[in-house]
Amino acid sequence: MKQTRVLIAGAGIAGLTAAQELAERGFLVTVVEALAAPGGKSRSIPVEGSATADHQALPGEHGFRFFPGFYRHIPDTMARIPCLLADGSYGSVADNLAHTSRTLALSKKGRWEVPNQLRSSSHDAASLLSFLYDLFVGSGVDVPREDMLHYVRCVFTMLTSSDERRFGEFENISAWDYFQAPSRSEAYQKYVINAVTRTLVACRAADMSARSNVVVGIQLLSDIYRSCADRVLNGPTSEVWIAPWVTHLQHLGVEFVLGASVENVLWDRTAARALQLSDGTELAADHFILALPLEALQAIGNEDMLARAPGLSRLGELKTEWMNGILFYLGQDIELNHGHTIFLDAPWALTSLCQQRFWPRGLAQYGDGTVRGILSVCISDFDAPGEYIRKPARNCTPAEIQEEVWQQILAHLAPTDRAELEAAGVIACSIDPSLRWTAEGMENDAPLFVNTAGSWAARPELDIGISNLFVAGDFVRTSTDVATMESANESARRAVNHLLELTGSSAQRCQLFPLEEPTALTPLKVIDKLRFDAGLPHLLDLVPVFSGETIAWLGAMTTRVADYSVKAGDLVRQLGWDKRLPEFESRAMRFINNLGRGVAPVSKWASSTGNTAGNTTDSPEQGKQEAQAKASGVYALINDVVGAINDKALADDLDKLRTHLISALDQTDRHFREYGASHQRHLIDGVLADSLFQSGKRLRASCALLCSMLMRRFLSDEAIQVAIITESIHAATLLHDDIIDEADQRRGHPTAWKKYGVGAGVLAGNLLVSRAVRSLYRIGYNGLADDLFEVIESMIAAESDQLSGRRNLEASEEDYLRIIDGKTAGLFAWSCRAGATVGGCNAATVTATAQFGRRMGLAFQLIDDILDLDPATSDTGKTRFTDLSTGLLTYPLLLARQRDPQGFDVLAADGFTNAAKVSAWLVANAALDDTRAEAARQIALGVEALLPVRHSAAKAALIELARASTRRLR
């Protein structure tokens, strides 16, 4: 019977793993490798010119090898590779793994040590989180207690999140945003978030997916309890692992073609026929596995290949970083640490290992025989300036890199350790030869794939669309997730299993080892899946205080319910709790919000605000007013906004969203109409009735409503109340603005002060504010009411500054932006923040919406400036050229003044009384067009602020609403 031939491109960990699994199952395997030796990034690299007649060359490397306890695929493969051990006996490569004692983290302020195996059977969530907390509090690193409690809270949130939430929400948020680093202490940012992330995975916390960051971090932490967290090899990688592996594969019949890279895939219709090598050779096979580094696969991924393999279409979106090693060969044995050392304050994110501590054969056989110690260092940040050379690593010469790394290490050491290292003396130094210096600067032949936020969607799956071609590597989707030898090994096993399935092979499938997490947390994950499916936030987002006692209680609770984990989901559904979650949540949120502020709610949290508006009977007059309101453009705007979103995946949600929004805005308008109709006992009430009948754009209300739906698929009564409140505050500001500006018209009607008098207009505005804040307290969101007071004070201050600055021809752009930030943008920001808060969004989402709202408010005011001055917009419903007549320098005027100071002086001398001349001057200087461009830029910045927020119909509509607001003509 003919044997099936498989051609594997790449002899790194993925390629060698696939070769072993296939050869053990009787396949004919050929491995092609571009380098002269197998092993990829893991191979040892002899230091050029260091060999002598009696000794081997000094062993260099891409970077030291690290085998944490959660690696299970790699040790399983190693256990099936026979080799001769250091003591002369026979065993397996797995016997060459040496356990370390501790991981040492050094800063210039202090140090902490992590034992790499705790002699304890405890493996519950509380123990893990408490240990994590203790690492940074009181260790001399000075991370504030509240920051570490917040960090632990975030970790526990991820641990108890369903896979649906992890991939649907946290995958798309960076670790930096997930842990809310911008609002925390410098020590928290530097040591807890940045340094640990950078040294472990060579990825910036601002880029890395929060899901990957926390999930893998928890694995490393859990290793301390379940096994040894840190193992290393007991000799140079190629000697104790790669060479025995290749020998074993050759005994299994695997052939190797070295020194030839794959240039192209040749096709026979839809299937691969052969691989074309750099020397022109064509190698044919029945099946192909591309186990190439990401950058190599991207290089051969031409249009012809991508057309056949849709699963590879997004390879170009995946990113790499640099993480390369430098070795110092020392004249004396040193014992800096029996394990890895992290240098927390090193700008180049350094990590080191004293390798000779684990090599029983010693070092006498290498170099000239004088080397007694090897300090292996990994550089994980090539972009930060050094402390001594003052340049990023990528801009340094080899000598400068050697000096900078050495000095950064010495700066972290205690006097005795520093003296020991300096006394050891550097005999030689070797930098990873993957780093090359060319006329254009430093280049890196071996970058490292990094899991940036949202990159999971772009990573290849098992089925790429070609029946006989498969992909393996550390960038392929695996449970291990981050770019490691373990993920490369796992991906190869998955590729082989897929090949076995497609060929109908009866051979045993490769064993896969999923990541392990505390089983006691399973019930909480089941409940979180129900909450996520219902559009609700994580349960911990509702917990206002997270303390050490909380950790202990959660740990004890989850341990007790572990036995019921399998039944949890069925129980929740049987009781109907999944259907009642939205109802319970909207009632509980008021109570939780105020607990977080330390204030008691005015009303009981279990009471409902109700929806009285929907139970009233419309009078003919009310029906007429409603028709006028709907003709005002609010509902047409919502239809246009939702209709403009071209996202088939969200189609159903968008239709429901449209219905929810129109209904909620209708309730908002109806509330104002009923309020005006039932309160016309005084002059002030007449003012309010006139003002509130006039339905405006309702942009602030729409923002509040949309933000309340970012993490849920329904609109609560509280969200509608917030929409009413924000429109009430807005209406109050309009009443006051019209008086200050002496405006005659508002929305095509006489302004209130013209009809009822100045005093009535002022008092009516004051009454609106008072009733709005009281409503906010009544529904139980005292904290939001406090925030609203700050917004109102800022609005008053900005209006005061604007009033005092009128006819000030020296006003600057900074003055103007400061004023509109307080006058307009603040209320937009509050509307978004309030909507997100009552919608149960997590803190990161609330912050993002506030930033978005502020940018939208700035853009809104810029467009208002255009509409006041643009001769092409005559029907705005407001008194035209109000800003000119009151002597206010708005953004278009400021822009034009910069470009034509003389023209400005001429118009100013005339008091800007000729509006037509001013408009023509603005058009001639492109000030109006550039102001609209600035508004669009502000919206773009607002959209960028929403990047951490998960994709949803509400988010898409919010973004489209903002963009539409810059195109308005009134």
PDB file of N, CA, C and O in Angstrom, residues 141 332 534 551:
ATOM      1  N   VAL A 141       8.181  47.992  45.943  1.00  0.00           N
ATOM      2  CA  VAL A 141       7.854  48.567  44.641  1.00  0.00           C
ATOM      3  C   VAL A 141       6.828  49.690  44.780  1.00  0.00           C
ATOM      4  O   VAL A 141       6.660  50.509  43.888  1.00  0.00           O
ATOM      5  N   GLN A 332      34.056  34.041  35.788  1.00  0.00           N
ATOM      6  CA  GLN A 332      33.778  33.379  37.055  1.00  0.00           C
ATOM      7  C   GLN A 332      32.319  32.939  37.108  1.00  0.00           C
ATOM      8  O   GLN A 332      31.450  33.548  36.482  1.00  0.00           O
ATOM      9  N   ALA A 534     -27.479  37.938  27.130  1.00  0.00           N
ATOM     10  CA  ALA A 534     -28.567  38.905  27.357  1.00  0.00           C
ATOM     11  C   ALA A 534     -28.100  40.342  27.182  1.00  0.00           C
ATOM     12  O   ALA A 534     -28.886  41.275  27.357  1.00  0.00           O
ATOM     13  N   ILE A 551     -11.994  38.911  48.314  1.00  0.00           N
ATOM     14  CA  ILE A 551     -11.246  37.820  47.695  1.00  0.00           C
ATOM     15  C   ILE A 551     -11.457  36.519  48.475  1.00  0.00           C
ATOM     16  O   ILE A 551     -11.744  35.464  47.901  1.00  0.00           O
TER      17      ILE A 551
END
